[in-house]
Amino acid sequence: MRVLYATSECYPLVKTGGLADVSAALPPALNAAGADVRLLLPGYPAVLNGLSNLHEVGDLITDLPGCDRARLLLGRTPDGVLAYALDAPSLYNRPGNPYLGPDGQDWPDNAQRFAALAWAAAGFAAHASYDPWWRPDILHGHDWQAALIPAYLALRPDRFSGPTRPGTVLTIHNIAYQGNVGPWMLGELGLPSSSFRVDGVEYYGKVGFLKAGCYYADRLTTVSPTYAHEIQTAEHGTGLQGLLASRSAVLSGILNGVDYDIWDPSRDPHIAARYSPDDLGGKDSCKADLQSAFGLERRPDAPLAAVVSRLTWHKGLDLVLDAAPQWVAWGGQLVVLGSGDPASEAGFRQLAQTHPQSVGVRIGYDEPLSHRIQAGCDLFLVPSRSEPCGLTQMYALKYGSLPLVRRTGGLADSIIDANPAAANDGSATGFQFVGASVQELLWSLRRALTLYRKPDRWQATQRHAMTRDFGWSGPAEEYMELYRGLVP
Ligand SMILES: Nc1ncnc2c1ncn2[C@@H]1O[C@H](COP(=O)(O)OP(=O)(O)O[C@H]2O[C@H](CO)[C@@H](O)[C@H](O)[C@H]2O)[C@@H](O)[C@H]1O
């Protein structure tokens, strides 16, 4: 089973969020399950510099949207997965964030940049010249950046028909990001004007990349079963709910996994002391390390809650901001690592200034610090309004930092609330709340505090959380089954 896995980010080469973690971990897991997966990545400087043994394959590509000359290079990721880099300097040779310019705004040509990625992926279906030695059976695109792949196959048979048509899969990691552009872009994107209709690429008067993918892909997946259901509703579907409901027979939710080579407190090089379910002692040192890193009062008995997140509205962190004064009044501490919405950044900065002994805030992106936070906190907060899967709550389980989450998407599917029934039979792994309100968040913080004040029961819950298996082998099997359904 040859799978071309087209994605706009992959850890550790380029990462802005969870998509990068999945793109790094799922392909090796699929390869271990018997597939032959190769990545296709935009040739950002970090990708060209980070892939080893990079060499040119195939002919020059001269028909990409928005770019007249590009090369395909093949190399290996640090995890050993083969990866094609689409070397199109006019589109990708820019430093920093893959989507945003130095002014913090989207690059104005993002539509062309990611249409080109999809175009190159679709080209593998037709052109033996792309890589004479390797033709994919499946084209698997991720998020809006790769969502035009199935649209190109369907709408441009003049360019993209080959001896056999590969199956197409589109995975939605977050439906909130859709890639919508004005209809005047159709020609530049290589889409026929006849496709600008509701049963095509049109989406509320615009060209919708994600919409087009949802319409044309053979299979649609998203990253948790609950989110697969939620995106068919008006509350979460962001306008695509009708289309997705009409395609529910080919839509499924496969929960993401965790790469335990990277996220495991018994061998994490970033944390102050190693620990495991059998010996939790090191976690106290990690907590002390975290308190001093954020200049907080060194109180071993203070319940320390933490957030590591992009600061966007859908992550629900305004609720944390509003609940924090009460949490501090209860004796709690809080550390926050994140960046994003300027108002949210300012709010957290202000909170830390008001409570310097109890609240520490770091605005920015810091991978090693995120490990120290996972290890050093007691409670890990993910109060998202919507959360397709969420990875940090699963990392927190492994680090014995009990997740406190809103019951939505993958948070609902991965955390078992410490309600009386679950607490009695020992199955609880964290805390959930339902309504996106400060009152509900505070109520579950209070429940967490009550459990925290019973160290034996708290530690039993930690141990249970730490031994849950959210590795990638199960999800990889589910993707394999899906692929098999597409290959005759
Ligand atoms: N300031 C910071 N410093 C360091 N590290 C930071 C950071 N901010 C975030 N991170 C890291 O980025 C990743 C975030 O992953 P998530 O799954 O929580 O969210 P994201 O919304 O980006 O991903 C989308 O895609 C993923 C993958 O499918 C889904 O799980 C998710 O629900 C969906 O919204 C984690 O590895 C986290 O540690």
Coordinates of C-alpha atoms and ligand atoms in Angstrom, one line a residue:
M1 CA 0.0 0.0 0.0
R2 CA 1.8 3.1 -1.2
V3 CA 0.5 6.3 0.4
L4 CA 1.5 9.9 -0.4
Y5 CA 0.9 11.9 2.7
A6 CA 0.6 15.6 1.9
T7 CA 0.8 18.0 4.8
S8 CA 1.9 21.5 5.4
E9 CA 3.8 20.8 8.6
C10 CA 5.8 18.0 10.3
Y11 CA 7.6 17.9 13.6
P12 CA 10.5 18.6 14.2
L13 CA 11.0 20.3 10.8
V14 CA 8.1 22.8 11.0
K15 CA 5.4 22.9 13.7
T16 CA 2.7 25.4 14.6
G17 CA 0.4 22.9 16.3
G18 CA -0.9 19.4 16.5
L19 CA -0.9 18.7 12.8
A20 CA 2.9 18.6 12.9
D21 CA 2.9 16.0 15.7
V22 CA 0.5 13.8 13.8
S23 CA 2.4 14.1 10.5
A24 CA 5.6 13.0 12.4
A25 CA 4.1 10.1 14.2
L26 CA 1.4 8.6 12.0
P27 CA 3.5 7.8 8.9
P28 CA 6.0 5.7 10.8
A29 CA 3.2 3.9 12.6
L30 CA 1.6 3.2 9.1
N31 CA 4.9 1.9 7.8
A32 CA 5.1 -0.4 10.9
A33 CA 1.6 -1.6 10.0
G34 CA 2.9 -2.6 6.5
A35 CA 2.3 0.5 4.4
D36 CA 4.8 2.4 2.3
V37 CA 4.2 6.0 3.2
R38 CA 6.0 9.0 1.8
L39 CA 5.4 12.6 2.9
L40 CA 5.0 15.5 0.6
L41 CA 5.9 18.8 2.2
P42 CA 6.3 22.4 1.0
G43 CA 10.0 23.1 0.5
Y44 CA 10.2 25.7 3.3
P45 CA 13.8 26.5 4.3
A46 CA 13.4 24.4 7.5
V47 CA 12.2 21.4 5.4
L48 CA 15.1 21.7 2.8
N49 CA 17.6 22.0 5.6
G50 CA 16.0 19.3 7.9
L51 CA 15.7 16.5 5.4
S52 CA 18.7 14.3 5.0
N53 CA 20.1 12.8 1.8
L54 CA 18.0 15.2 -0.2
H55 CA 18.3 14.7 -4.0
E56 CA 16.3 15.6 -7.0
V57 CA 13.8 13.2 -8.5
G58 CA 11.7 13.5 -11.7
D59 CA 11.4 16.3 -14.1
L60 CA 11.0 20.0 -13.5
I61 CA 7.4 20.9 -12.8
T62 CA 6.4 23.8 -14.9
D63 CA 2.6 24.1 -14.5
L64 CA 2.1 24.7 -10.8
P65 CA -0.5 27.3 -9.8
G66 CA 1.3 30.6 -9.1
C67 CA 4.8 29.3 -9.9
D68 CA 6.4 28.4 -13.2
R69 CA 9.3 26.3 -12.0
A70 CA 9.6 23.8 -9.2
R71 CA 11.6 20.7 -8.4
L72 CA 10.7 17.6 -6.4
L73 CA 13.4 16.5 -4.0
L74 CA 13.4 13.3 -2.0
G75 CA 15.0 12.9 1.4
R76 CA 14.4 11.5 4.9
T77 CA 12.9 13.1 7.9
P78 CA 14.7 12.8 11.3
D79 CA 12.3 9.9 12.0
G80 CA 13.5 8.1 8.9
V81 CA 10.4 8.5 6.8
L82 CA 11.0 9.3 3.1
A83 CA 9.7 12.7 2.2
Y84 CA 9.3 14.7 -1.0
A85 CA 9.9 18.4 -0.7
L86 CA 8.3 20.6 -3.3
D87 CA 11.1 23.0 -4.0
A88 CA 9.4 26.1 -5.3
P89 CA 11.4 29.0 -3.9
S90 CA 9.0 31.7 -5.1
L91 CA 6.3 30.1 -2.9
Y92 CA 8.1 28.7 0.1
N93 CA 11.6 30.3 0.5
R94 CA 10.5 32.4 3.4
P95 CA 11.7 32.2 7.0
G96 CA 9.6 31.7 10.1
N97 CA 6.0 30.7 10.4
P98 CA 4.7 28.6 7.4
Y99 CA 1.5 30.6 7.1
L100 CA 2.2 34.1 8.5
G101 CA 4.5 36.9 7.4
P102 CA 6.6 38.9 9.8
D103 CA 3.6 41.2 10.3
G104 CA 1.6 38.3 11.8
Q105 CA -0.8 38.3 8.8
D106 CA -1.4 35.4 6.4
W107 CA 0.9 35.5 3.4
P108 CA -1.2 37.1 0.7
D109 CA -0.4 34.2 -1.7
N110 CA -1.3 31.3 0.7
A111 CA -4.0 30.1 -1.7
Q112 CA -1.4 29.7 -4.5
R113 CA 1.2 28.2 -2.1
F114 CA -1.1 25.4 -0.9
A115 CA -2.9 24.9 -4.2
A116 CA 0.6 24.2 -5.5
L117 CA 1.1 21.5 -2.8
A118 CA -2.2 19.8 -3.8
W119 CA -1.4 20.1 -7.5
A120 CA 2.0 18.4 -7.0
A121 CA 0.3 15.6 -5.0
A122 CA -2.3 15.1 -7.7
G123 CA 0.5 15.1 -10.2
F124 CA 1.7 11.8 -8.7
A125 CA -1.5 10.2 -10.0
A126 CA -0.7 11.1 -13.6
H127 CA 2.9 11.7 -14.3
A128 CA 5.3 8.8 -14.1
S129 CA 7.9 11.6 -14.5
Y130 CA 7.3 12.8 -11.0
D131 CA 9.1 9.8 -9.6
P132 CA 9.5 7.0 -12.1
W133 CA 10.1 4.5 -9.3
W134 CA 7.1 5.2 -7.1
R135 CA 3.4 5.7 -7.8
P136 CA 1.0 6.0 -4.8
D137 CA -2.2 4.0 -4.4
I138 CA -3.6 6.5 -2.0
L139 CA -3.3 10.3 -1.9
H140 CA -3.9 11.4 1.7
G141 CA -4.3 15.1 2.2
H142 CA -4.4 16.9 5.5
D143 CA -6.5 20.1 6.2
W144 CA -7.4 22.8 3.8
Q145 CA -3.8 23.2 2.7
A146 CA -3.9 19.8 0.9
A147 CA -7.7 19.7 0.4
L148 CA -7.7 20.5 -3.4
I149 CA -6.0 17.1 -4.2
P150 CA -9.3 15.3 -4.9
A151 CA -10.8 18.3 -6.6
Y152 CA -7.9 18.4 -9.1
L153 CA -8.2 14.7 -9.8
A154 CA -12.0 15.1 -10.5
L155 CA -11.9 18.4 -12.3
R156 CA -8.7 18.3 -14.3
P157 CA -8.7 14.9 -16.0
D158 CA -6.7 16.6 -18.8
R159 CA -3.8 16.9 -16.3
F160 CA -4.3 14.2 -13.8
S161 CA -5.5 11.0 -15.3
G162 CA -3.1 8.1 -15.2
P163 CA -3.2 4.4 -15.7
T164 CA -5.0 3.9 -12.4
R165 CA -6.6 6.5 -10.3
P166 CA -5.4 6.6 -6.7
G167 CA -7.9 6.6 -3.8
T168 CA -8.2 10.0 -2.1
V169 CA -8.5 10.6 1.7
L170 CA -8.9 14.0 3.3
T171 CA -8.4 14.3 7.0
I172 CA -9.9 17.3 8.8
H173 CA -7.7 18.3 11.8
N174 CA -9.7 21.5 12.4
I175 CA -12.7 22.5 10.4
A176 CA -12.3 26.1 11.6
Y177 CA -9.5 26.7 9.1
Q178 CA -11.0 26.4 5.6
G179 CA -9.0 28.3 3.0
N180 CA -11.7 30.4 1.3
V181 CA -10.7 32.8 -1.5
G182 CA -12.5 35.0 -4.0
P183 CA -13.9 33.4 -7.2
W184 CA -11.6 35.5 -9.3
M185 CA -8.8 33.1 -8.2
L186 CA -10.3 30.1 -10.0
G187 CA -8.2 30.4 -13.1
E188 CA -5.0 31.0 -11.2
L189 CA -5.7 27.9 -9.1
G190 CA -6.2 25.8 -12.2
L191 CA -9.8 25.2 -11.4
P192 CA -12.4 25.3 -14.3
S193 CA -15.0 28.1 -14.0
S194 CA -17.7 25.4 -14.4
S195 CA -16.7 24.0 -11.0
F196 CA -17.8 27.2 -9.3
R197 CA -21.2 25.8 -8.2
V198 CA -22.6 24.4 -5.0
D199 CA -22.0 20.8 -6.2
G200 CA -18.3 21.8 -6.8
V201 CA -15.8 24.1 -5.2
E202 CA -18.2 27.0 -4.5
Y203 CA -18.6 27.8 -0.8
Y204 CA -20.8 30.8 0.2
G205 CA -19.7 32.8 -2.8
K206 CA -16.0 31.9 -2.5
V207 CA -13.8 29.1 -3.6
G208 CA -13.5 26.8 -0.6
F209 CA -10.5 24.6 -0.4
L210 CA -11.8 22.5 2.5
K211 CA -15.3 22.5 1.0
A212 CA -13.9 21.2 -2.3
G213 CA -12.0 18.4 -0.5
C214 CA -15.1 17.5 1.5
Y215 CA -17.1 17.3 -1.7
Y216 CA -14.6 15.3 -3.9
A217 CA -12.6 13.1 -1.6
D218 CA -13.3 9.3 -1.6
R219 CA -13.1 9.2 2.2
L220 CA -13.2 11.8 4.8
T221 CA -11.8 11.4 8.2
T222 CA -11.4 13.5 11.2
V223 CA -9.4 13.1 14.4
S224 CA -11.9 11.7 16.8
P225 CA -15.3 9.9 16.6
T226 CA -17.1 12.6 18.6
Y227 CA -15.8 15.4 16.3
A228 CA -16.9 13.4 13.3
H229 CA -20.4 13.6 14.6
E230 CA -20.1 17.2 15.8
I231 CA -19.0 18.6 12.4
Q232 CA -22.3 17.4 11.0
T233 CA -24.1 19.8 13.4
A234 CA -24.7 23.6 13.0
E235 CA -22.8 24.2 16.3
H236 CA -19.5 22.8 15.0
G237 CA -19.9 22.4 11.2
T238 CA -19.0 26.1 10.4
G239 CA -21.3 25.9 7.3
L240 CA -20.1 22.5 6.1
Q241 CA -22.5 20.5 8.3
G242 CA -25.0 19.8 5.5
L243 CA -22.4 18.6 3.0
L244 CA -20.7 16.5 5.7
A245 CA -24.0 15.0 6.8
S246 CA -24.8 14.1 3.2
R247 CA -21.4 12.3 3.1
S248 CA -21.6 10.7 6.5
A249 CA -21.3 7.2 4.9
V250 CA -17.7 8.0 4.0
L251 CA -16.9 10.1 7.0
S252 CA -15.2 8.6 10.0
G253 CA -13.4 9.7 13.2
I254 CA -10.1 8.1 14.1
L255 CA -8.7 9.3 17.4
N256 CA -5.1 10.6 17.2
G257 CA -2.3 8.9 19.1
V258 CA 0.7 9.9 21.1
D259 CA 4.3 9.4 20.1
Y260 CA 5.7 7.9 23.4
D261 CA 9.3 8.2 22.1
I262 CA 8.9 12.0 22.6
W263 CA 6.2 12.2 25.3
D264 CA 7.2 9.9 28.2
P265 CA 8.4 11.1 31.6
S266 CA 10.5 8.1 32.2
R267 CA 12.9 9.1 29.4
D268 CA 12.2 12.8 28.6
P269 CA 15.4 14.7 28.3
H270 CA 13.7 18.1 28.8
I271 CA 12.4 17.5 32.4
A272 CA 14.1 18.0 35.7
A273 CA 13.8 14.4 36.9
R274 CA 12.5 11.2 35.3
Y275 CA 9.5 9.3 36.8
S276 CA 7.1 6.5 36.1
P277 CA 3.8 5.1 37.5
D278 CA 5.9 2.9 39.8
D279 CA 8.0 5.7 41.1
L280 CA 6.3 9.1 41.0
G281 CA 9.0 10.8 43.2
G282 CA 10.6 12.7 40.3
K283 CA 7.4 14.5 39.6
D284 CA 7.9 16.6 42.8
S285 CA 11.2 17.8 41.4
C286 CA 9.6 18.6 38.1
K287 CA 7.0 20.7 40.0
A288 CA 9.6 22.6 41.9
D289 CA 11.5 23.2 38.7
L290 CA 8.4 24.6 37.0
Q291 CA 7.6 26.8 40.0
S292 CA 11.0 28.3 39.9
A293 CA 11.0 28.6 36.0
F294 CA 7.9 30.8 36.3
G295 CA 9.0 32.6 39.5
L296 CA 6.2 31.2 41.6
E297 CA 6.2 30.6 45.3
R298 CA 7.8 27.2 46.0
R299 CA 4.8 25.5 47.6
P300 CA 4.8 21.7 47.1
D301 CA 1.2 21.5 48.3
A302 CA -0.3 24.2 46.0
P303 CA -2.3 22.5 43.2
L304 CA -0.6 23.7 40.1
A305 CA -2.7 24.0 36.9
A306 CA -1.3 24.5 33.5
V307 CA -2.1 25.5 29.9
V308 CA 0.0 24.9 26.8
S309 CA -1.9 26.1 23.8
R310 CA -2.4 28.3 20.9
L311 CA -4.4 31.3 22.2
T312 CA -7.5 31.3 20.0
W313 CA -11.1 31.7 20.8
H314 CA -12.0 28.1 20.2
K315 CA -9.5 26.9 22.8
G316 CA -11.7 28.6 25.5
L317 CA -8.9 30.2 27.4
D318 CA -10.9 33.2 28.2
L319 CA -12.7 30.9 30.7
V320 CA -9.4 30.2 32.4
L321 CA -8.6 33.9 32.5
D322 CA -11.9 34.6 34.2
A323 CA -11.7 31.6 36.6
A324 CA -8.1 32.2 37.6
P325 CA -8.7 34.8 40.5
Q326 CA -11.0 32.3 42.2
W327 CA -8.5 29.4 41.6
V328 CA -5.7 31.6 43.2
A329 CA -8.0 32.4 46.1
W330 CA -8.4 28.7 46.7
G331 CA -4.6 28.4 47.0
G332 CA -4.0 27.2 43.4
Q333 CA -1.3 28.2 41.0
L334 CA -1.4 28.5 37.3
V335 CA 1.2 28.5 34.5
V336 CA 0.4 29.4 30.9
L337 CA 2.5 28.9 27.8
G338 CA 0.9 30.1 24.5
S339 CA 0.7 32.6 21.8
G340 CA -2.0 33.9 19.5
D341 CA -4.8 36.3 19.9
P342 CA -3.3 39.6 21.2
A343 CA -6.2 40.3 23.6
S344 CA -5.7 36.9 25.2
E345 CA -1.9 37.4 25.4
A346 CA -2.5 40.8 27.1
G347 CA -5.1 39.3 29.5
F348 CA -2.7 36.6 30.7
R349 CA 0.2 39.0 31.0
Q350 CA -2.0 41.2 33.2
L351 CA -3.1 38.2 35.3
A352 CA 0.5 37.2 36.0
Q353 CA 1.3 40.8 37.0
T354 CA -1.6 40.8 39.4
H355 CA -0.7 37.4 41.0
P356 CA 3.1 37.1 40.6
Q357 CA 3.5 34.4 43.3
S358 CA 0.7 32.2 41.9
V359 CA 0.4 32.8 38.1
G360 CA 3.2 32.6 35.6
V361 CA 2.8 33.3 31.9
R362 CA 5.1 32.8 29.0
I363 CA 4.0 34.2 25.7
G364 CA 5.6 32.5 22.8
Y365 CA 6.4 29.0 21.4
D366 CA 8.8 26.8 23.4
E367 CA 8.8 23.1 22.8
P368 CA 11.2 22.1 25.7
L369 CA 9.3 24.3 28.1
S370 CA 6.0 22.5 27.1
H371 CA 7.6 19.2 28.3
R372 CA 8.6 20.8 31.6
I373 CA 5.1 22.1 32.1
Q374 CA 3.5 18.7 31.3
A375 CA 5.8 17.1 33.9
G376 CA 5.6 19.8 36.6
C377 CA 1.9 20.5 36.8
D378 CA -0.8 18.7 38.7
L379 CA -3.7 19.6 36.5
F380 CA -3.6 20.2 32.8
L381 CA -6.4 22.5 31.5
V382 CA -8.0 22.1 28.0
P383 CA -11.3 24.0 28.2
S384 CA -11.8 24.2 24.4
R385 CA -15.1 25.3 22.9
S386 CA -14.4 22.8 20.2
E387 CA -11.5 20.4 20.0
P388 CA -11.2 18.0 17.0
C389 CA -8.9 15.7 19.0
G390 CA -6.5 17.5 21.2
L391 CA -3.1 16.0 21.9
T392 CA -1.9 17.8 25.0
Q393 CA -4.5 16.1 27.3
M394 CA -3.2 12.8 26.1
Y395 CA 0.4 13.9 26.8
A396 CA -0.8 15.0 30.2
L397 CA -2.2 11.6 31.0
K398 CA 1.2 10.0 30.4
Y399 CA 2.8 12.6 32.7
G400 CA 0.4 12.0 35.5
S401 CA -1.0 15.5 35.2
L402 CA -4.7 15.0 35.4
P403 CA -6.5 16.7 32.5
L404 CA -9.4 18.9 33.1
V405 CA -11.2 19.3 29.8
R406 CA -14.4 20.5 28.3
R407 CA -16.5 17.5 27.0
T408 CA -16.2 18.0 23.3
G409 CA -14.5 16.3 20.4
G410 CA -11.5 14.2 21.2
L411 CA -11.5 15.5 24.8
A412 CA -14.7 13.7 25.3
D413 CA -13.2 10.6 23.7
S414 CA -10.0 10.4 25.6
I415 CA -10.6 11.5 29.2
I416 CA -12.8 9.7 31.7
D417 CA -14.4 12.1 34.2
A418 CA -13.9 11.4 37.9
N419 CA -17.6 11.1 38.6
P420 CA -18.6 8.9 41.6
A421 CA -19.0 5.8 39.4
A422 CA -15.7 6.2 37.7
A423 CA -13.9 7.2 40.9
N424 CA -15.3 4.1 42.6
D425 CA -14.3 1.6 40.0
G426 CA -10.9 3.3 39.4
S427 CA -11.5 4.1 35.8
A428 CA -11.3 7.9 36.1
T429 CA -8.4 9.7 34.4
G430 CA -9.4 13.4 34.8
F431 CA -12.2 15.8 34.9
Q432 CA -14.8 17.0 32.4
F433 CA -17.2 19.9 32.3
V434 CA -19.9 20.4 29.8
G435 CA -21.1 24.1 29.3
A436 CA -18.5 26.6 28.1
S437 CA -19.0 28.8 31.2
V438 CA -16.8 30.0 34.0
Q439 CA -19.2 28.6 36.6
E440 CA -18.9 25.1 35.1
L441 CA -15.1 25.4 34.8
L442 CA -14.9 26.5 38.5
W443 CA -17.1 23.6 39.5
S444 CA -14.8 21.1 38.0
L445 CA -11.7 22.8 39.4
R446 CA -13.4 22.5 42.8
R447 CA -14.0 18.8 42.2
A448 CA -10.3 18.5 41.2
L449 CA -9.2 20.3 44.3
T450 CA -11.3 18.0 46.5
L451 CA -9.5 14.9 45.0
Y452 CA -6.1 16.6 45.2
R453 CA -6.6 17.0 48.9
K454 CA -6.9 13.2 49.2
P455 CA -3.3 12.2 48.1
D456 CA -3.9 8.5 48.1
R457 CA -6.8 8.7 45.7
W458 CA -5.1 11.4 43.6
Q459 CA -2.1 9.2 43.2
A460 CA -4.1 6.2 42.3
T461 CA -5.9 8.3 39.6
Q462 CA -2.5 9.5 38.4
R463 CA -1.2 6.0 38.1
H464 CA -4.2 4.9 36.2
A465 CA -4.0 7.9 33.8
M466 CA -0.3 7.2 33.2
T467 CA -0.9 3.6 32.2
R468 CA -3.6 4.3 29.5
D469 CA -2.3 3.4 26.1
F470 CA -2.9 6.1 23.4
G471 CA -0.1 4.9 21.2
W472 CA -0.3 5.2 17.4
S473 CA -0.6 1.5 16.5
G474 CA -4.3 1.2 17.0
P475 CA -5.1 4.4 15.0
A476 CA -2.7 3.2 12.3
E477 CA -4.6 0.0 11.9
E478 CA -7.8 2.0 11.5
Y479 CA -6.2 4.0 8.7
M480 CA -4.9 0.9 7.0
E481 CA -8.4 -0.6 7.0
L482 CA -9.7 2.6 5.4
Y483 CA -7.0 2.6 2.7
R484 CA -7.7 -1.1 2.0
G485 CA -11.3 -0.2 1.2
L486 CA -10.0 2.1 -1.5
V487 CA -7.6 -0.1 -3.3
P488 CA -9.1 -2.8 -5.5
Ligands
LIG1 N1 3.2 27.9 22.9 C1 3.5 26.6 22.7 N2 4.8 26.2 22.9 C2 5.1 24.9 22.7 N3 4.2 24.0 22.2 C3 3.0 24.4 22.0 C4 2.6 25.7 22.2 N4 1.2 25.8 21.8 C5 0.9 24.5 21.4 N5 1.9 23.7 21.5 C6 2.0 22.3 21.1 O1 1.3 22.2 19.9 C7 0.5 21.0 19.9 C8 -1.0 21.3 19.9 O2 -1.7 20.3 19.6 P1 -3.3 20.2 19.7 O3 -3.7 18.9 19.3 O4 -3.7 20.5 21.1 O5 -3.9 21.5 19.0 P2 -4.0 22.1 17.5 O6 -5.2 23.0 17.7 O7 -2.8 22.8 17.2 O8 -4.2 21.0 16.4 C9 -5.3 20.6 15.6 O9 -4.9 19.3 15.0 C10 -4.6 18.4 16.0 C11 -4.0 17.2 15.3 O10 -5.0 16.5 14.6 C12 -5.8 18.1 16.8 O11 -5.4 17.2 17.9 C13 -6.4 19.3 17.4 O12 -7.6 19.1 18.1 C14 -6.6 20.3 16.3 O13 -7.2 21.6 16.8 C15 1.0 20.2 21.1 O14 2.1 19.4 20.8 C16 1.4 21.3 22.1 O15 2.2 20.9 23.1

